[in-house]
Amino acid sequence: MSKIKEFDAAENDYLKNVEEQWSVHMLFDRTVYCDHNTTNFVESFNAITKANGDMPVLTLLEAVRNWCMKRMGSRFDKVVGMEPNDLTEQAKGVLATRTDESRFCHVTAAGGGEFEVRDGHVKFPITFRNMTCGCGKRQESGILCKHGLRVIYNQRLDPRNFVSPFYKGVAYKLTYGDHIHPMADPTHWPSLDVPEIAPPQGKKNAGRPPKQRRRVAHEAKKGKSHNNNKCSYAKN
Ligand SMILES: [Zn+2]
């Protein structure tokens, strides 16, 4: 930014005014504890519907319903044995890795619930009251960083109590506490006294309906590697 300012002060002012348009940290919402803000889930959805992409819409929706039923069903069964304070598999994994890393940290108590944790040659201040660490990992992920964990283990406390409820049985239950019930074939449905909906009278296009999703103009072509993600230094 200082180099831009040197080059053109007005440009610097402009960039500061629209920071949320070019800087991820301005968009980052700490209350959600997740910095994933991508369209990848659309790709996952496309992968599921691909096999049925050229089917009539009801067949496609039935395939989606069946897939959702299977996915939610397995998680619904998992929730049954989960206590509110139990961690999800993902959180357990992160906690285990950070616990391993925490062995190399050294804690000095500063009194008043404040600690200084040395990690190699770098020191991080930790406030116990709101469990914030200078490295920012706990604030962005909702799971204690290795420095915070070292303090927790030194105090003989349970690290699970310092993990956001988003990663616990309590949130998992709220998400997967219900499931999609199995459905009978339409031929077994009760008959209702309502008019039958006929398909639209549109003209059918010649040939097989396309399976591939139509990409918008600026979207990269599928399977092509991007060669614009390297700077001029990295190329050399
Ligand atoms: Zn930390």
mmCIF file with all atom_site columns, C-alpha atoms in Angstrom, residues 120-216:
data_model
loop_
_atom_site.group_PDB
_atom_site.id
_atom_site.type_symbol
_atom_site.label_atom_id
_atom_site.label_alt_id
_atom_site.label_comp_id
_atom_site.label_asym_id
_atom_site.label_entity_id
_atom_site.label_seq_id
_atom_site.pdbx_PDB_ins_code
_atom_site.Cartn_x
_atom_site.Cartn_y
_atom_site.Cartn_z
_atom_site.occupancy
_atom_site.B_iso_or_equiv
_atom_site.pdbx_formal_charge
_atom_site.auth_seq_id
_atom_site.auth_comp_id
_atom_site.auth_asym_id
_atom_site.auth_atom_id
_atom_site.pdbx_PDB_model_num
ATOM 1  C CA . GLY A 1 120 ? 10.190  -21.000 18.799  1.00 0.00 ? 120 GLY A CA 1
ATOM 2  C CA . HIS A 1 121 ? 11.451  -17.428 18.668  1.00 0.00 ? 121 HIS A CA 1
ATOM 3  C CA . VAL A 1 122 ? 8.003   -15.839 18.463  1.00 0.00 ? 122 VAL A CA 1
ATOM 4  C CA . LYS A 1 123 ? 5.914   -14.775 21.452  1.00 0.00 ? 123 LYS A CA 1
ATOM 5  C CA . PHE A 1 124 ? 2.111   -14.626 21.518  1.00 0.00 ? 124 PHE A CA 1
ATOM 6  C CA . PRO A 1 125 ? -0.026  -12.830 24.130  1.00 0.00 ? 125 PRO A CA 1
ATOM 7  C CA . ILE A 1 126 ? -3.090  -14.762 25.319  1.00 0.00 ? 126 ILE A CA 1
ATOM 8  C CA . THR A 1 127 ? -6.032  -13.397 27.283  1.00 0.00 ? 127 THR A CA 1
ATOM 9  C CA . PHE A 1 128 ? -7.737  -16.194 29.169  1.00 0.00 ? 128 PHE A CA 1
ATOM 10 C CA . ARG A 1 129 ? -11.062 -14.398 29.710  1.00 0.00 ? 129 ARG A CA 1
ATOM 11 C CA . ASN A 1 130 ? -12.078 -14.385 26.028  1.00 0.00 ? 130 ASN A CA 1
ATOM 12 C CA . MET A 1 131 ? -9.415  -16.861 24.928  1.00 0.00 ? 131 MET A CA 1
ATOM 13 C CA . THR A 1 132 ? -7.951  -14.688 22.228  1.00 0.00 ? 132 THR A CA 1
ATOM 14 C CA . CYS A 1 133 ? -4.435  -15.280 20.961  1.00 0.00 ? 133 CYS A CA 1
ATOM 15 C CA . GLY A 1 134 ? -2.128  -12.982 19.079  1.00 0.00 ? 134 GLY A CA 1
ATOM 16 C CA . CYS A 1 135 ? -1.866  -15.516 16.241  1.00 0.00 ? 135 CYS A CA 1
ATOM 17 C CA . GLY A 1 136 ? -5.608  -15.137 15.518  1.00 0.00 ? 136 GLY A CA 1
ATOM 18 C CA . LYS A 1 137 ? -6.197  -18.872 14.853  1.00 0.00 ? 137 LYS A CA 1
ATOM 19 C CA . ARG A 1 138 ? -8.693  -19.359 17.647  1.00 0.00 ? 138 ARG A CA 1
ATOM 20 C CA . GLN A 1 139 ? -10.652 -16.220 16.637  1.00 0.00 ? 139 GLN A CA 1
ATOM 21 C CA . GLU A 1 140 ? -10.933 -17.311 12.998  1.00 0.00 ? 140 GLU A CA 1
ATOM 22 C CA . SER A 1 141 ? -11.527 -21.037 13.448  1.00 0.00 ? 141 SER A CA 1
ATOM 23 C CA . GLY A 1 142 ? -13.392 -21.356 16.759  1.00 0.00 ? 142 GLY A CA 1
ATOM 24 C CA . ILE A 1 143 ? -10.890 -24.025 17.862  1.00 0.00 ? 143 ILE A CA 1
ATOM 25 C CA . LEU A 1 144 ? -7.987  -23.212 20.169  1.00 0.00 ? 144 LEU A CA 1
ATOM 26 C CA . CYS A 1 145 ? -4.606  -22.563 18.569  1.00 0.00 ? 145 CYS A CA 1
ATOM 27 C CA . LYS A 1 146 ? -1.554  -24.492 19.770  1.00 0.00 ? 146 LYS A CA 1
ATOM 28 C CA . HIS A 1 147 ? -0.597  -21.582 22.058  1.00 0.00 ? 147 HIS A CA 1
ATOM 29 C CA . GLY A 1 148 ? -4.012  -21.490 23.737  1.00 0.00 ? 148 GLY A CA 1
ATOM 30 C CA . LEU A 1 149 ? -3.938  -25.266 24.083  1.00 0.00 ? 149 LEU A CA 1
ATOM 31 C CA . ARG A 1 150 ? -0.604  -25.137 25.909  1.00 0.00 ? 150 ARG A CA 1
ATOM 32 C CA . VAL A 1 151 ? -2.170  -22.728 28.439  1.00 0.00 ? 151 VAL A CA 1
ATOM 33 C CA . ILE A 1 152 ? -5.254  -24.948 28.808  1.00 0.00 ? 152 ILE A CA 1
ATOM 34 C CA . TYR A 1 153 ? -3.149  -28.088 29.414  1.00 0.00 ? 153 TYR A CA 1
ATOM 35 C CA . ASN A 1 154 ? -0.968  -26.206 31.909  1.00 0.00 ? 154 ASN A CA 1
ATOM 36 C CA . GLN A 1 155 ? -4.109  -25.197 33.794  1.00 0.00 ? 155 GLN A CA 1
ATOM 37 C CA . ARG A 1 156 ? -5.351  -28.828 33.688  1.00 0.00 ? 156 ARG A CA 1
ATOM 38 C CA . LEU A 1 157 ? -8.555  -27.792 31.916  1.00 0.00 ? 157 LEU A CA 1
ATOM 39 C CA . ASP A 1 158 ? -10.577 -29.636 29.260  1.00 0.00 ? 158 ASP A CA 1
ATOM 40 C CA . PRO A 1 159 ? -9.833  -28.119 25.817  1.00 0.00 ? 159 PRO A CA 1
ATOM 41 C CA . ARG A 1 160 ? -13.272 -29.194 24.575  1.00 0.00 ? 160 ARG A CA 1
ATOM 42 C CA . ASN A 1 161 ? -14.819 -26.491 26.761  1.00 0.00 ? 161 ASN A CA 1
ATOM 43 C CA . PHE A 1 162 ? -12.997 -23.872 24.706  1.00 0.00 ? 162 PHE A CA 1
ATOM 44 C CA . VAL A 1 163 ? -14.208 -25.057 21.308  1.00 0.00 ? 163 VAL A CA 1
ATOM 45 C CA . SER A 1 164 ? -17.081 -23.205 19.638  1.00 0.00 ? 164 SER A CA 1
ATOM 46 C CA . PRO A 1 165 ? -20.469 -24.981 19.987  1.00 0.00 ? 165 PRO A CA 1
ATOM 47 C CA . PHE A 1 166 ? -20.607 -24.955 16.158  1.00 0.00 ? 166 PHE A CA 1
ATOM 48 C CA . TYR A 1 167 ? -18.284 -27.984 16.244  1.00 0.00 ? 167 TYR A CA 1
ATOM 49 C CA . LYS A 1 168 ? -20.197 -29.899 18.886  1.00 0.00 ? 168 LYS A CA 1
ATOM 50 C CA . GLY A 1 169 ? -23.070 -32.327 19.189  1.00 0.00 ? 169 GLY A CA 1
ATOM 51 C CA . VAL A 1 170 ? -25.374 -29.462 20.091  1.00 0.00 ? 170 VAL A CA 1
ATOM 52 C CA . ALA A 1 171 ? -25.032 -27.854 16.625  1.00 0.00 ? 171 ALA A CA 1
ATOM 53 C CA . TYR A 1 172 ? -24.812 -31.196 14.836  1.00 0.00 ? 172 TYR A CA 1
ATOM 54 C CA . LYS A 1 173 ? -28.126 -32.179 16.410  1.00 0.00 ? 173 LYS A CA 1
ATOM 55 C CA . LEU A 1 174 ? -29.770 -28.954 15.303  1.00 0.00 ? 174 LEU A CA 1
ATOM 56 C CA . THR A 1 175 ? -28.592 -29.606 11.731  1.00 0.00 ? 175 THR A CA 1
ATOM 57 C CA . TYR A 1 176 ? -29.176 -33.340 11.413  1.00 0.00 ? 176 TYR A CA 1
ATOM 58 C CA . GLY A 1 177 ? -31.768 -33.985 14.152  1.00 0.00 ? 177 GLY A CA 1
ATOM 59 C CA . ASP A 1 178 ? -34.341 -34.624 11.429  1.00 0.00 ? 178 ASP A CA 1
ATOM 60 C CA . HIS A 1 179 ? -34.164 -36.757 8.322   1.00 0.00 ? 179 HIS A CA 1
ATOM 61 C CA . ILE A 1 180 ? -36.041 -37.424 5.099   1.00 0.00 ? 180 ILE A CA 1
ATOM 62 C CA . HIS A 1 181 ? -38.405 -40.368 5.468   1.00 0.00 ? 181 HIS A CA 1
ATOM 63 C CA . PRO A 1 182 ? -38.536 -43.083 2.807   1.00 0.00 ? 182 PRO A CA 1
ATOM 64 C CA . MET A 1 183 ? -41.185 -42.570 0.187   1.00 0.00 ? 183 MET A CA 1
ATOM 65 C CA . ALA A 1 184 ? -43.507 -45.029 -1.555  1.00 0.00 ? 184 ALA A CA 1
ATOM 66 C CA . ASP A 1 185 ? -43.647 -45.292 -5.326  1.00 0.00 ? 185 ASP A CA 1
ATOM 67 C CA . PRO A 1 186 ? -46.064 -42.771 -6.948  1.00 0.00 ? 186 PRO A CA 1
ATOM 68 C CA . THR A 1 187 ? -48.249 -45.708 -8.059  1.00 0.00 ? 187 THR A CA 1
ATOM 69 C CA . HIS A 1 188 ? -48.963 -46.365 -4.356  1.00 0.00 ? 188 HIS A CA 1
ATOM 70 C CA . TRP A 1 189 ? -49.876 -42.778 -3.514  1.00 0.00 ? 189 TRP A CA 1
ATOM 71 C CA . PRO A 1 190 ? -53.477 -42.073 -2.473  1.00 0.00 ? 190 PRO A CA 1
ATOM 72 C CA . SER A 1 191 ? -55.506 -40.613 -5.317  1.00 0.00 ? 191 SER A CA 1
ATOM 73 C CA . LEU A 1 192 ? -56.525 -37.000 -4.818  1.00 0.00 ? 192 LEU A CA 1
ATOM 74 C CA . ASP A 1 193 ? -59.358 -35.140 -6.420  1.00 0.00 ? 193 ASP A CA 1
ATOM 75 C CA . VAL A 1 194 ? -57.198 -32.529 -8.141  1.00 0.00 ? 194 VAL A CA 1
ATOM 76 C CA . PRO A 1 195 ? -56.661 -31.795 -11.831 1.00 0.00 ? 195 PRO A CA 1
ATOM 77 C CA . GLU A 1 196 ? -53.700 -33.551 -13.401 1.00 0.00 ? 196 GLU A CA 1
ATOM 78 C CA . ILE A 1 197 ? -50.929 -31.219 -14.500 1.00 0.00 ? 197 ILE A CA 1
ATOM 79 C CA . ALA A 1 198 ? -49.935 -31.818 -18.120 1.00 0.00 ? 198 ALA A CA 1
ATOM 80 C CA . PRO A 1 199 ? -46.435 -31.047 -19.418 1.00 0.00 ? 199 PRO A CA 1
ATOM 81 C CA . PRO A 1 200 ? -45.986 -27.714 -21.223 1.00 0.00 ? 200 PRO A CA 1
ATOM 82 C CA . GLN A 1 201 ? -46.767 -27.614 -24.938 1.00 0.00 ? 201 GLN A CA 1
ATOM 83 C CA . GLY A 1 202 ? -43.251 -26.494 -25.906 1.00 0.00 ? 202 GLY A CA 1
ATOM 84 C CA . LYS A 1 203 ? -41.392 -27.670 -28.963 1.00 0.00 ? 203 LYS A CA 1
ATOM 85 C CA . LYS A 1 204 ? -38.775 -30.294 -28.199 1.00 0.00 ? 204 LYS A CA 1
ATOM 86 C CA . ASN A 1 205 ? -35.287 -29.503 -29.397 1.00 0.00 ? 205 ASN A CA 1
ATOM 87 C CA . ALA A 1 206 ? -33.653 -31.954 -31.777 1.00 0.00 ? 206 ALA A CA 1
ATOM 88 C CA . GLY A 1 207 ? -31.001 -34.270 -30.363 1.00 0.00 ? 207 GLY A CA 1
ATOM 89 C CA . ARG A 1 208 ? -30.048 -35.300 -26.851 1.00 0.00 ? 208 ARG A CA 1
ATOM 90 C CA . PRO A 1 209 ? -30.375 -32.647 -24.097 1.00 0.00 ? 209 PRO A CA 1
ATOM 91 C CA . PRO A 1 210 ? -26.934 -31.349 -23.001 1.00 0.00 ? 210 PRO A CA 1
ATOM 92 C CA . LYS A 1 211 ? -25.303 -32.917 -19.929 1.00 0.00 ? 211 LYS A CA 1
ATOM 93 C CA . GLN A 1 212 ? -22.682 -30.243 -19.383 1.00 0.00 ? 212 GLN A CA 1
ATOM 94 C CA . ARG A 1 213 ? -23.571 -27.119 -17.490 1.00 0.00 ? 213 ARG A CA 1
ATOM 95 C CA . ARG A 1 214 ? -23.383 -24.026 -19.632 1.00 0.00 ? 214 ARG A CA 1
ATOM 96 C CA . ARG A 1 215 ? -20.537 -21.846 -18.390 1.00 0.00 ? 215 ARG A CA 1
ATOM 97 C CA . VAL A 1 216 ? -20.740 -18.079 -18.288 1.00 0.00 ? 216 VAL A CA 1
#
